[in-house]
PDB file of C-alpha atoms in Angstrom:
ATOM      1  CA  MET A   1     -10.521  -3.083  10.209  1.00  0.00           C
ATOM      2  CA  LEU A   2      -6.702  -3.953   8.042  1.00  0.00           C
ATOM      3  CA  THR A   3      -4.727  -0.665   6.362  1.00  0.00           C
ATOM      4  CA  THR A   4      -0.868  -0.271   5.452  1.00  0.00           C
ATOM      5  CA  ARG A   5       1.231   2.776   4.068  1.00  0.00           C
ATOM      6  CA  LEU A   6      -0.022   1.688   0.979  1.00  0.00           C
ATOM      7  CA  CYS A   7      -3.740   1.758   1.010  1.00  0.00           C
ATOM      8  CA  THR A   8      -2.688   5.636   2.442  1.00  0.00           C
ATOM      9  CA  LEU A   9      -0.589   6.645  -0.970  1.00  0.00           C
ATOM     10  CA  LEU A  10      -2.742   5.142  -3.218  1.00  0.00           C
ATOM     11  CA  GLY A  11      -5.986   6.198  -1.362  1.00  0.00           C
ATOM     12  CA  ILE A  12      -7.748   2.576  -1.679  1.00  0.00           C
ATOM     13  CA  ASP A  13      -9.012   0.915   1.169  1.00  0.00           C
ATOM     14  CA  PHE A  14      -7.405  -3.463   0.594  1.00  0.00           C
ATOM     15  CA  PRO A  15      -4.014  -3.202  -0.370  1.00  0.00           C
ATOM     16  CA  ILE A  16      -4.027  -5.807  -2.639  1.00  0.00           C
ATOM     17  CA  MET A  17      -3.776  -5.307  -5.870  1.00  0.00           C
ATOM     18  CA  ASN A  18      -3.612  -7.392  -9.323  1.00  0.00           C
ATOM     19  CA  ALA A  19      -1.512  -7.856 -11.599  1.00  0.00           C
ATOM     20  CA  PRO A  20      -0.650  -6.430 -15.496  1.00  0.00           C
ATOM     21  CA  MET A  21      -1.248  -9.382 -17.322  1.00  0.00           C
ATOM     22  CA  SER A  22      -1.080  -8.671 -20.347  1.00  0.00           C
ATOM     23  CA  GLY A  23      -3.781  -7.745 -22.268  1.00  0.00           C
ATOM     24  CA  THR A  24      -6.541 -10.109 -20.212  1.00  0.00           C
ATOM     25  CA  ALA A  25      -5.779  -7.711 -17.378  1.00  0.00           C
ATOM     26  CA  SER A  26      -8.281  -5.607 -19.158  1.00  0.00           C
ATOM     27  CA  ALA A  27     -10.435  -2.430 -18.048  1.00  0.00           C
ATOM     28  CA  THR A  28     -13.291  -5.389 -17.130  1.00  0.00           C
ATOM     29  CA  LEU A  29     -11.082  -6.598 -14.311  1.00  0.00           C
ATOM     30  CA  ALA A  30      -8.816  -3.559 -13.131  1.00  0.00           C
ATOM     31  CA  ALA A  31     -12.437  -2.043 -13.130  1.00  0.00           C
ATOM     32  CA  GLU A  32     -13.786  -4.716 -10.461  1.00  0.00           C
ATOM     33  CA  VAL A  33     -11.000  -4.746  -8.704  1.00  0.00           C
ATOM     34  CA  SER A  34     -10.443  -0.794  -7.694  1.00  0.00           C
ATOM     35  CA  ARG A  35     -14.306  -0.949  -6.948  1.00  0.00           C
ATOM     36  CA  ALA A  36     -13.802  -3.671  -4.242  1.00  0.00           C
ATOM     37  CA  GLY A  37     -11.216  -1.115  -3.030  1.00  0.00           C
ATOM     38  CA  GLY A  38      -8.292  -2.562  -4.282  1.00  0.00           C
ATOM     39  CA  PHE A  39      -5.872  -0.886  -6.656  1.00  0.00           C
ATOM     40  CA  GLY A  40      -6.349  -2.333  -9.908  1.00  0.00           C
ATOM     41  CA  MET A  41      -3.765  -2.130 -13.047  1.00  0.00           C
ATOM     42  CA  ILE A  42      -4.487  -2.815 -17.082  1.00  0.00           C
ATOM     43  CA  GLY A  43      -1.949  -5.105 -19.064  1.00  0.00           C
ATOM     44  CA  ALA A  44      -0.124  -3.029 -21.356  1.00  0.00           C
ATOM     45  CA  GLY A  45       2.217  -5.510 -22.058  1.00  0.00           C
ATOM     46  CA  ALA A  46       5.630  -5.160 -24.718  1.00  0.00           C
ATOM     47  CA  SER A  47       4.079  -3.871 -28.022  1.00  0.00           C
ATOM     48  CA  PRO A  48       0.452  -2.088 -26.553  1.00  0.00           C
ATOM     49  CA  ASP A  49      -1.626   0.097 -29.278  1.00  0.00           C
ATOM     50  CA  SER A  50      -2.090   3.115 -27.406  1.00  0.00           C
ATOM     51  CA  ALA A  51      -5.825   3.164 -28.937  1.00  0.00           C
ATOM     52  CA  TRP A  52      -6.318  -0.081 -27.217  1.00  0.00           C
ATOM     53  CA  VAL A  53      -4.691   1.415 -23.819  1.00  0.00           C
ATOM     54  CA  MET A  54      -6.868   4.154 -23.998  1.00  0.00           C
ATOM     55  CA  GLU A  55      -9.844   2.420 -24.071  1.00  0.00           C
ATOM     56  CA  GLN A  56      -9.226   0.507 -21.701  1.00  0.00           C
ATOM     57  CA  ILE A  57      -9.071   3.745 -19.485  1.00  0.00           C
ATOM     58  CA  ASP A  58     -11.469   5.408 -20.237  1.00  0.00           C
ATOM     59  CA  ALA A  59     -13.451   1.835 -19.819  1.00  0.00           C
ATOM     60  CA  VAL A  60     -12.167   2.038 -16.178  1.00  0.00           C
ATOM     61  CA  ARG A  61     -13.177   5.377 -16.036  1.00  0.00           C
ATOM     62  CA  ALA A  62     -16.838   4.515 -17.081  1.00  0.00           C
ATOM     63  CA  LYS A  63     -17.512   2.040 -14.072  1.00  0.00           C
ATOM     64  CA  THR A  64     -15.208   3.458 -11.175  1.00  0.00           C
ATOM     65  CA  ASP A  65     -13.769   6.668  -9.727  1.00  0.00           C
ATOM     66  CA  ALA A  66     -11.546   4.932  -7.874  1.00  0.00           C
ATOM     67  CA  PRO A  67      -7.573   4.361  -8.370  1.00  0.00           C
ATOM     68  CA  PHE A  68      -6.106   2.238 -10.815  1.00  0.00           C
ATOM     69  CA  GLY A  69      -3.185   2.255 -13.003  1.00  0.00           C
ATOM     70  CA  VAL A  70      -1.323   0.705 -16.772  1.00  0.00           C
ATOM     71  CA  GLY A  71       1.394  -2.085 -16.035  1.00  0.00           C
ATOM     72  CA  PHE A  72       3.989  -1.609 -19.369  1.00  0.00           C
ATOM     73  CA  ILE A  73       6.410  -4.192 -19.759  1.00  0.00           C
ATOM     74  CA  SER A  74       9.125  -2.164 -20.129  1.00  0.00           C
ATOM     75  CA  SER A  75      12.110  -4.442 -21.629  1.00  0.00           C
ATOM     76  CA  ALA A  76      10.590  -3.996 -24.970  1.00  0.00           C
ATOM     77  CA  SER A  77      11.469  -0.842 -27.420  1.00  0.00           C
ATOM     78  CA  GLY A  78       9.396   1.422 -28.992  1.00  0.00           C
ATOM     79  CA  LEU A  79       7.132   2.525 -25.457  1.00  0.00           C
ATOM     80  CA  GLU A  80       8.227   5.700 -25.538  1.00  0.00           C
ATOM     81  CA  LYS A  81       4.512   7.388 -26.976  1.00  0.00           C
ATOM     82  CA  VAL A  82       2.294   5.004 -25.186  1.00  0.00           C
ATOM     83  CA  ILE A  83       3.771   5.880 -21.681  1.00  0.00           C
ATOM     84  CA  GLN A  84       3.764   9.380 -22.395  1.00  0.00           C
ATOM     85  CA  SER A  85      -0.346   9.305 -23.158  1.00  0.00           C
ATOM     86  CA  THR A  86      -0.793   6.888 -20.375  1.00  0.00           C
ATOM     87  CA  ILE A  87       0.517   9.121 -17.979  1.00  0.00           C
ATOM     88  CA  ASP A  88      -1.075  12.308 -19.590  1.00  0.00           C
ATOM     89  CA  ALA A  89      -4.083  10.558 -19.362  1.00  0.00           C
ATOM     90  CA  LYS A  90      -3.190  11.643 -16.163  1.00  0.00           C
ATOM     91  CA  VAL A  91      -3.906   7.448 -14.901  1.00  0.00           C
ATOM     92  CA  SER A  92      -3.488   7.393 -10.752  1.00  0.00           C
ATOM     93  CA  ALA A  93      -0.007   4.850 -11.291  1.00  0.00           C
ATOM     94  CA  VAL A  94       2.441   3.508 -14.164  1.00  0.00           C
ATOM     95  CA  TRP A  95       3.693   0.206 -13.714  1.00  0.00           C
ATOM     96  CA  ASN A  96       7.704  -0.254 -14.851  1.00  0.00           C
ATOM     97  CA  SER A  97       8.887  -4.119 -15.566  1.00  0.00           C
ATOM     98  CA  PHE A  98      12.658  -6.144 -16.019  1.00  0.00           C
ATOM     99  CA  THR A  99      14.698  -3.173 -17.214  1.00  0.00           C
ATOM    100  CA  ASP A 100      16.275  -0.442 -14.909  1.00  0.00           C
ATOM    101  CA  PRO A 101      12.577   2.395 -13.555  1.00  0.00           C
ATOM    102  CA  THR A 102      14.859   5.406 -13.503  1.00  0.00           C
ATOM    103  CA  TRP A 103      13.752   6.260 -17.178  1.00  0.00           C
ATOM    104  CA  LEU A 104      10.181   6.389 -17.146  1.00  0.00           C
ATOM    105  CA  ILE A 105      10.906   7.685 -13.017  1.00  0.00           C
ATOM    106  CA  ASN A 106      11.887  10.491 -14.604  1.00  0.00           C
ATOM    107  CA  GLN A 107       9.814  10.508 -17.383  1.00  0.00           C
ATOM    108  CA  ALA A 108       7.229  11.263 -15.031  1.00  0.00           C
ATOM    109  CA  ARG A 109       7.918  13.538 -12.751  1.00  0.00           C
ATOM    110  CA  GLY A 110       6.047  16.221 -12.344  1.00  0.00           C
ATOM    111  CA  SER A 111       3.598  14.804 -13.093  1.00  0.00           C
ATOM    112  CA  GLY A 112       1.520  14.215 -10.145  1.00  0.00           C
ATOM    113  CA  VAL A 113       1.434   9.751 -11.402  1.00  0.00           C
ATOM    114  CA  LYS A 114       2.762   7.762  -9.204  1.00  0.00           C
ATOM    115  CA  VAL A 115       5.081   5.260 -10.915  1.00  0.00           C
ATOM    116  CA  PHE A 116       5.852   1.538  -9.457  1.00  0.00           C
ATOM    117  CA  ALA A 117       8.602  -0.825 -10.697  1.00  0.00           C
ATOM    118  CA  GLN A 118       8.561  -4.663 -10.216  1.00  0.00           C
ATOM    119  CA  VAL A 119      12.419  -6.199  -9.863  1.00  0.00           C
ATOM    120  CA  GLN A 120      13.123  -8.803  -9.506  1.00  0.00           C
ATOM    121  CA  SER A 121      16.931  -8.854  -8.055  1.00  0.00           C
ATOM    122  CA  MET A 122      18.636  -6.662  -5.131  1.00  0.00           C
ATOM    123  CA  ASP A 123      20.318  -4.692  -8.082  1.00  0.00           C
ATOM    124  CA  HIS A 124      16.160  -3.626  -9.749  1.00  0.00           C
ATOM    125  CA  ALA A 125      16.057  -3.288  -6.517  1.00  0.00           C
ATOM    126  CA  ARG A 126      18.298  -0.171  -5.362  1.00  0.00           C
ATOM    127  CA  LYS A 127      18.036   1.323  -8.830  1.00  0.00           C
ATOM    128  CA  ALA A 128      14.121   2.242  -7.855  1.00  0.00           C
ATOM    129  CA  VAL A 129      15.408   3.107  -4.613  1.00  0.00           C
ATOM    130  CA  GLU A 130      17.740   5.122  -6.327  1.00  0.00           C
ATOM    131  CA  ALA A 131      15.808   6.771  -8.952  1.00  0.00           C
ATOM    132  CA  GLY A 132      13.006   7.548  -6.670  1.00  0.00           C
ATOM    133  CA  ALA A 133      10.124   4.743  -6.737  1.00  0.00           C
ATOM    134  CA  ASP A 134       6.891   5.302  -5.437  1.00  0.00           C
ATOM    135  CA  VAL A 135       6.309   1.874  -5.223  1.00  0.00           C
ATOM    136  CA  ILE A 136       8.106  -1.343  -5.536  1.00  0.00           C
ATOM    137  CA  ILE A 137       6.914  -5.086  -6.194  1.00  0.00           C
ATOM    138  CA  ALA A 138       9.122  -7.547  -4.682  1.00  0.00           C
ATOM    139  CA  GLN A 139       8.463 -10.200  -7.250  1.00  0.00           C
ATOM    140  CA  GLY A 140       9.367 -13.701  -6.272  1.00  0.00           C
ATOM    141  CA  SER A 141      10.192 -16.570  -8.984  1.00  0.00           C
ATOM    142  CA  GLU A 142       7.229 -18.606  -7.061  1.00  0.00           C
ATOM    143  CA  ALA A 143       4.994 -16.027  -9.594  1.00  0.00           C
ATOM    144  CA  GLY A 144       3.051 -17.367 -13.234  1.00  0.00           C
ATOM    145  CA  GLY A 145       5.094 -15.222 -15.639  1.00  0.00           C
ATOM    146  CA  HIS A 146       7.594 -13.916 -16.611  1.00  0.00           C
ATOM    147  CA  THR A 147       9.783 -14.071 -13.314  1.00  0.00           C
ATOM    148  CA  SER A 148      12.876 -14.217 -12.080  1.00  0.00           C
ATOM    149  CA  HIS A 149      15.213 -17.034  -9.884  1.00  0.00           C
ATOM    150  CA  LEU A 150      14.631 -15.307  -5.856  1.00  0.00           C
ATOM    151  CA  GLY A 151      12.126 -17.086  -3.573  1.00  0.00           C
ATOM    152  CA  THR A 152       9.076 -14.854  -2.691  1.00  0.00           C
ATOM    153  CA  MET A 153       9.668 -14.074   0.888  1.00  0.00           C
ATOM    154  CA  SER A 154      13.150 -13.632   1.248  1.00  0.00           C
ATOM    155  CA  PHE A 155      13.481 -10.990  -1.715  1.00  0.00           C
ATOM    156  CA  ALA A 156      10.535  -9.120  -0.546  1.00  0.00           C
ATOM    157  CA  ARG A 157      12.132  -8.585   3.272  1.00  0.00           C
ATOM    158  CA  ALA A 158      15.853  -8.548   1.529  1.00  0.00           C
ATOM    159  CA  VAL A 159      13.570  -5.777  -0.556  1.00  0.00           C
ATOM    160  CA  VAL A 160      12.040  -4.280   2.549  1.00  0.00           C
ATOM    161  CA  LYS A 161      15.707  -3.808   4.405  1.00  0.00           C
ATOM    162  CA  ILE A 162      16.987  -1.098   1.847  1.00  0.00           C
ATOM    163  CA  SER A 163      13.618   0.002   0.641  1.00  0.00           C
ATOM    164  CA  GLY A 164      12.986   3.676   3.142  1.00  0.00           C
ATOM    165  CA  ASP A 165       9.628   4.761   3.387  1.00  0.00           C
ATOM    166  CA  ILE A 166       8.543   3.422  -0.085  1.00  0.00           C
ATOM    167  CA  PRO A 167       6.483   0.770   0.472  1.00  0.00           C
ATOM    168  CA  VAL A 168       7.129  -2.546  -0.794  1.00  0.00           C
ATOM    169  CA  VAL A 169       4.340  -4.605  -2.451  1.00  0.00           C
ATOM    170  CA  ALA A 170       5.616  -8.729  -2.419  1.00  0.00           C
ATOM    171  CA  ALA A 171       4.233 -10.800  -5.484  1.00  0.00           C
ATOM    172  CA  GLY A 172       4.834 -13.799  -6.098  1.00  0.00           C
ATOM    173  CA  GLY A 173       3.055 -17.288  -5.046  1.00  0.00           C
ATOM    174  CA  ILE A 174       0.717 -15.228  -2.224  1.00  0.00           C
ATOM    175  CA  GLY A 175      -3.284 -16.423  -2.714  1.00  0.00           C
ATOM    176  CA  ASP A 176      -4.897 -16.658   0.368  1.00  0.00           C
ATOM    177  CA  GLY A 177      -5.227 -14.278   3.063  1.00  0.00           C
ATOM    178  CA  SER A 178      -1.859 -16.563   4.955  1.00  0.00           C
ATOM    179  CA  GLY A 179       0.227 -15.764   2.063  1.00  0.00           C
ATOM    180  CA  MET A 180      -0.653 -12.186   2.680  1.00  0.00           C
ATOM    181  CA  ALA A 181      -0.437 -11.862   6.609  1.00  0.00           C
ATOM    182  CA  ALA A 182       3.285 -13.676   6.181  1.00  0.00           C
ATOM    183  CA  ALA A 183       3.415 -10.515   3.667  1.00  0.00           C
ATOM    184  CA  LEU A 184       2.870  -8.121   5.671  1.00  0.00           C
ATOM    185  CA  MET A 185       4.342  -9.218   8.932  1.00  0.00           C
ATOM    186  CA  LEU A 186       7.987  -9.581   7.482  1.00  0.00           C
ATOM    187  CA  GLY A 187       7.316  -5.608   6.156  1.00  0.00           C
ATOM    188  CA  ALA A 188       5.600  -5.315   2.600  1.00  0.00           C
ATOM    189  CA  GLU A 189       2.550  -3.479   2.716  1.00  0.00           C
ATOM    190  CA  GLY A 190       0.880  -4.292   0.515  1.00  0.00           C
ATOM    191  CA  VAL A 191       0.459  -7.659  -1.771  1.00  0.00           C
ATOM    192  CA  CYS A 192       0.292  -7.783  -5.783  1.00  0.00           C
ATOM    193  CA  LEU A 193      -2.484 -10.937  -7.172  1.00  0.00           C
ATOM    194  CA  GLY A 194      -1.650 -12.387 -10.176  1.00  0.00           C
ATOM    195  CA  THR A 195      -2.436 -16.317 -10.600  1.00  0.00           C
ATOM    196  CA  ARG A 196      -5.837 -15.884  -8.237  1.00  0.00           C
ATOM    197  CA  PHE A 197      -7.045 -13.663 -10.094  1.00  0.00           C
ATOM    198  CA  VAL A 198      -6.769 -15.596 -13.293  1.00  0.00           C
ATOM    199  CA  ALA A 199      -9.068 -17.725 -12.225  1.00  0.00           C
ATOM    200  CA  SER A 200     -11.607 -14.940 -11.553  1.00  0.00           C
ATOM    201  CA  LEU A 201     -14.653 -14.061 -13.846  1.00  0.00           C
ATOM    202  CA  GLU A 202     -13.109 -11.170 -14.822  1.00  0.00           C
ATOM    203  CA  TRP A 203     -10.000 -12.040 -16.143  1.00  0.00           C
ATOM    204  CA  ALA A 204      -9.607 -11.096 -20.183  1.00  0.00           C
ATOM    205  CA  GLY A 205      -8.209 -14.472 -20.811  1.00  0.00           C
ATOM    206  CA  PRO A 206     -10.054 -17.902 -22.439  1.00  0.00           C
ATOM    207  CA  GLU A 207     -12.117 -19.701 -20.890  1.00  0.00           C
ATOM    208  CA  TRP A 208      -9.796 -22.822 -21.215  1.00  0.00           C
ATOM    209  CA  ALA A 209      -6.972 -21.502 -19.133  1.00  0.00           C
ATOM    210  CA  LYS A 210      -9.077 -20.715 -16.112  1.00  0.00           C
ATOM    211  CA  GLY A 211      -9.680 -24.054 -15.525  1.00  0.00           C
ATOM    212  CA  GLN A 212      -6.412 -25.710 -15.453  1.00  0.00           C
ATOM    213  CA  VAL A 213      -5.423 -23.163 -12.574  1.00  0.00           C
ATOM    214  CA  VAL A 214      -7.894 -24.840 -11.589  1.00  0.00           C
ATOM    215  CA  LEU A 215      -7.213 -27.519 -11.815  1.00  0.00           C
ATOM    216  CA  VAL A 216      -3.664 -28.129 -10.922  1.00  0.00           C
ATOM    217  CA  GLU A 217      -1.248 -27.608  -8.210  1.00  0.00           C
ATOM    218  CA  GLY A 218       1.210 -26.245  -7.403  1.00  0.00           C
ATOM    219  CA  ASP A 219       4.135 -27.907  -8.164  1.00  0.00           C
ATOM    220  CA  ASP A 220       2.571 -28.714 -11.854  1.00  0.00           C
ATOM    221  CA  THR A 221       4.006 -24.805 -12.810  1.00  0.00           C
ATOM    222  CA  ILE A 222       7.425 -25.162 -14.356  1.00  0.00           C
ATOM    223  CA  LEU A 223      10.154 -21.569 -15.142  1.00  0.00           C
ATOM    224  CA  THR A 224      11.609 -22.171 -18.143  1.00  0.00           C
ATOM    225  CA  LYS A 225      12.238 -19.754 -21.694  1.00  0.00           C
ATOM    226  CA  VAL A 226      11.208 -21.762 -23.917  1.00  0.00           C
ATOM    227  CA  TYR A 227       8.015 -20.235 -24.957  1.00  0.00           C
ATOM    228  CA  ASP A 228      10.611 -17.550 -24.813  1.00  0.00           C
ATOM    229  CA  LEU A 229      12.466 -18.679 -27.554  1.00  0.00           C
ATOM    230  CA  VAL A 230       9.959 -19.364 -29.538  1.00  0.00           C
ATOM    231  CA  THR A 231       8.410 -16.691 -29.818  1.00  0.00           C
ATOM    232  CA  GLY A 232      10.951 -14.041 -29.187  1.00  0.00           C
ATOM    233  CA  ALA A 233       9.112 -12.149 -26.681  1.00  0.00           C
ATOM    234  CA  PRO A 234      11.367  -9.232 -25.602  1.00  0.00           C
ATOM    235  CA  PHE A 235      12.641 -10.553 -21.967  1.00  0.00           C
ATOM    236  CA  PRO A 236      16.058  -9.633 -20.914  1.00  0.00           C
ATOM    237  CA  GLU A 237      18.321 -12.435 -20.304  1.00  0.00           C
ATOM    238  CA  GLY A 238      18.043 -13.910 -16.178  1.00  0.00           C
ATOM    239  CA  VAL A 239      13.670 -13.344 -16.866  1.00  0.00           C
ATOM    240  CA  GLY A 240      11.988 -17.059 -16.699  1.00  0.00           C
ATOM    241  CA  ASP A 241       8.670 -17.943 -17.346  1.00  0.00           C
ATOM    242  CA  ARG A 242       5.973 -19.500 -15.553  1.00  0.00           C
ATOM    243  CA  VAL A 243       3.873 -22.031 -16.796  1.00  0.00           C
ATOM    244  CA  ILE A 244       2.383 -25.605 -16.052  1.00  0.00           C
ATOM    245  CA  SER A 245       3.702 -28.056 -17.215  1.00  0.00           C
ATOM    246  CA  ASN A 246       2.113 -29.834 -20.918  1.00  0.00           C
ATOM    247  CA  ILE A 247       3.865 -31.781 -23.485  1.00  0.00           C
ATOM    248  CA  PHE A 248       5.269 -29.151 -24.867  1.00  0.00           C
ATOM    249  CA  THR A 249       7.350 -27.964 -21.814  1.00  0.00           C
ATOM    250  CA  ASP A 250       7.731 -31.483 -21.363  1.00  0.00           C
ATOM    251  CA  THR A 251       9.313 -32.126 -24.500  1.00  0.00           C
ATOM    252  CA  TRP A 252      11.849 -29.103 -25.085  1.00  0.00           C
ATOM    253  CA  HIS A 253      12.716 -27.510 -21.660  1.00  0.00           C
ATOM    254  CA  GLY A 254      16.081 -28.025 -21.811  1.00  0.00           C
ATOM    255  CA  ARG A 255      16.685 -29.198 -24.732  1.00  0.00           C
ATOM    256  CA  GLU A 256      16.202 -25.565 -26.337  1.00  0.00           C
ATOM    257  CA  GLY A 257      19.200 -25.374 -28.678  1.00  0.00           C
ATOM    258  CA  GLU A 258      17.430 -28.026 -30.553  1.00  0.00           C
ATOM    259  CA  MET A 259      14.594 -26.422 -30.495  1.00  0.00           C
ATOM    260  CA  MET A 260      15.625 -23.448 -31.865  1.00  0.00           C
ATOM    261  CA  ALA A 261      16.584 -24.831 -35.177  1.00  0.00           C
ATOM    262  CA  ARG A 262      11.731 -25.234 -35.528  1.00  0.00           C
ATOM    263  CA  GLN A 263      11.466 -21.761 -34.191  1.00  0.00           C
ATOM    264  CA  THR A 264       9.096 -21.525 -37.122  1.00  0.00           C
ATOM    265  CA  GLU A 265       7.264 -24.634 -37.276  1.00  0.00           C
ATOM    266  CA  LEU A 266       7.149 -24.529 -33.462  1.00  0.00           C
ATOM    267  CA  ALA A 267       5.714 -20.679 -33.378  1.00  0.00           C
ATOM    268  CA  GLU A 268       3.414 -21.771 -35.957  1.00  0.00           C
ATOM    269  CA  ASP A 269       1.779 -24.863 -33.531  1.00  0.00           C
ATOM    270  CA  ILE A 270       2.327 -23.197 -30.324  1.00  0.00           C
ATOM    271  CA  ALA A 271      -0.466 -20.144 -32.600  1.00  0.00           C
ATOM    272  CA  ALA A 272      -2.233 -22.600 -33.317  1.00  0.00           C
ATOM    273  CA  ALA A 273      -2.851 -24.298 -29.935  1.00  0.00           C
ATOM    274  CA  SER A 274      -3.669 -21.435 -28.611  1.00  0.00           C
ATOM    275  CA  SER A 275      -5.960 -21.054 -30.596  1.00  0.00           C
ATOM    276  CA  ALA A 276      -7.687 -23.878 -30.349  1.00  0.00           C
ATOM    277  CA  GLY A 277      -7.095 -23.642 -27.218  1.00  0.00           C
ATOM    278  CA  ASP A 278      -5.149 -26.732 -26.359  1.00  0.00           C
ATOM    279  CA  ALA A 279      -3.206 -26.934 -23.268  1.00  0.00           C
ATOM    280  CA  THR A 280      -0.911 -29.046 -23.970  1.00  0.00           C
ATOM    281  CA  LYS A 281       1.207 -26.923 -26.165  1.00  0.00           C
ATOM    282  CA  ALA A 282      -0.162 -23.618 -26.147  1.00  0.00           C
ATOM    283  CA  PRO A 283       0.893 -21.995 -22.374  1.00  0.00           C
ATOM    284  CA  VAL A 284      -0.434 -21.480 -18.810  1.00  0.00           C
ATOM    285  CA  ARG A 285       1.011 -18.629 -17.576  1.00  0.00           C
ATOM    286  CA  ALA A 286       0.338 -19.550 -13.958  1.00  0.00           C
ATOM    287  CA  GLY A 287       2.542 -19.926 -10.543  1.00  0.00           C
ATOM    288  CA  GLY A 288       3.079 -21.691  -6.910  1.00  0.00           C
ATOM    289  CA  ALA A 289      -0.480 -20.178  -5.675  1.00  0.00           C
ATOM    290  CA  SER A 290      -1.664 -22.660  -8.139  1.00  0.00           C
ATOM    291  CA  GLY A 291      -2.897 -25.316  -5.445  1.00  0.00           C
ATOM    292  CA  LEU A 292      -4.816 -23.212  -3.305  1.00  0.00           C
ATOM    293  CA  ILE A 293      -7.158 -22.047  -6.470  1.00  0.00           C
ATOM    294  CA  GLN A 294     -10.248 -24.200  -7.186  1.00  0.00           C
ATOM    295  CA  SER A 295     -12.693 -22.593  -8.048  1.00  0.00           C
ATOM    296  CA  ILE A 296     -13.211 -19.871 -10.524  1.00  0.00           C
ATOM    297  CA  GLU A 297     -15.900 -16.136  -8.915  1.00  0.00           C
ATOM    298  CA  PRO A 298     -15.342 -13.045  -9.360  1.00  0.00           C
ATOM    299  CA  ALA A 299     -12.539 -10.560  -8.371  1.00  0.00           C
ATOM    300  CA  SER A 300     -14.575  -8.652  -5.667  1.00  0.00           C
ATOM    301  CA  TYR A 301     -15.167 -11.805  -3.938  1.00  0.00           C
ATOM    302  CA  ILE A 302     -11.080 -12.238  -4.152  1.00  0.00           C
ATOM    303  CA  LEU A 303     -10.180  -9.110  -2.173  1.00  0.00           C
ATOM    304  CA  ARG A 304     -12.955  -9.965   0.582  1.00  0.00           C
ATOM    305  CA  GLU A 305     -11.934 -13.199   1.374  1.00  0.00           C
ATOM    306  CA  ILE A 306      -8.316 -13.225   1.380  1.00  0.00           C
ATOM    307  CA  MET A 307      -8.571  -8.887   3.374  1.00  0.00           C
ATOM    308  CA  SER A 308     -10.756 -11.545   5.759  1.00  0.00           C
ATOM    309  CA  GLN A 309      -8.867 -14.439   5.464  1.00  0.00           C
ATOM    310  CA  ALA A 310      -5.915 -12.464   6.466  1.00  0.00           C
ATOM    311  CA  GLU A 311      -7.279 -10.261   8.782  1.00  0.00           C
ATOM    312  CA  ASP A 312      -8.778 -13.708  10.732  1.00  0.00           C
ATOM    313  CA  VAL A 313      -4.503 -14.863  10.841  1.00  0.00           C
ATOM    314  CA  LEU A 314      -2.896 -11.151  12.567  1.00  0.00           C
ATOM    315  CA  ARG A 315      -5.739 -11.357  14.725  1.00  0.00           C
ATOM    316  CA  ASN A 316      -6.306 -14.993  16.301  1.00  0.00           C
ATOM    317  CA  ARG A 317      -2.308 -16.338  15.018  1.00  0.00           C
ATOM    318  CA  ALA A 318      -0.418 -14.223  16.535  1.00  0.00           C
ATOM    319  CA  SER A 319      -2.386 -14.822  20.552  1.00  0.00           C
ATOM    320  CA  SER A 320      -2.170 -18.053  20.249  1.00  0.00           C
ATOM    321  CA  LEU A 321       1.704 -18.416  19.435  1.00  0.00           C
ATOM    322  CA  LEU A 322       2.439 -16.025  22.224  1.00  0.00           C
ATOM    323  CA  ASN A 323      -0.964 -16.965  24.487  1.00  0.00           C
ATOM    324  CA  LEU A 324      -2.378 -13.474  24.675  1.00  0.00           C
TER     325      LEU A 324
END
């Protein structure tokens, strides 16, 4: 059976975690991933309601006693109290994103709660190592949603080379067992999947968005800032937003100055489109793994299928290449 240092550190069977997608990685998805042997993550996002976060934590615990965590968009302001409440609730891990993780690592120190630091640059990776993160998630630009501009495989390998004893998890564009096997061969101790779990029964986003992920190919996505600019989302310079291309991105990507002159109007259009399930204007966050996804499946099935595929690749592909 395939196992890594991440499995030992977290007490899990499979070195797979779901991305803490804001609001849509709810207790339902996190619990099912953890129950199936992976590491489930609740996506608290940038401006979580503390009561909602506690409700989600309780809901996971009602379904499983397996380890799980809560992820935050830490570049947003005013998260200290809800993060402290999450630490006090003794979840297995909290997840830091899009900012130097030192403050959160200091906040969690001595609590027994592990800190996952998601990084998109070598500067942030070095800060995570120096601060003593428990796990580093190296996120490449193939990821759906908010990410940076470095390719997953080369970036993950570079982070592995500086991480010392800290396990590295690869994220971005990994949607099947072959991708997982490739990440492990680069030295990663696990993988984090977002887009693949969007196309799961347990993902809490709208059904029309799941359908879009199944329909498109990986090159139907674009890394853009248009939705963040219009909505005033709290992401730092250098972080883009990978979404499925549509009429809105075709119209405004590269014309951001003109777009912002109509910000209020366009923000209302996006909100209305999201409510109506209009994928020509509403954002559907998905990455390069989209082209690998053919159907919507239970999260437990996705985990087991990816593990089986990865084990098969690692067992058979190497021997066939080396004539063993």
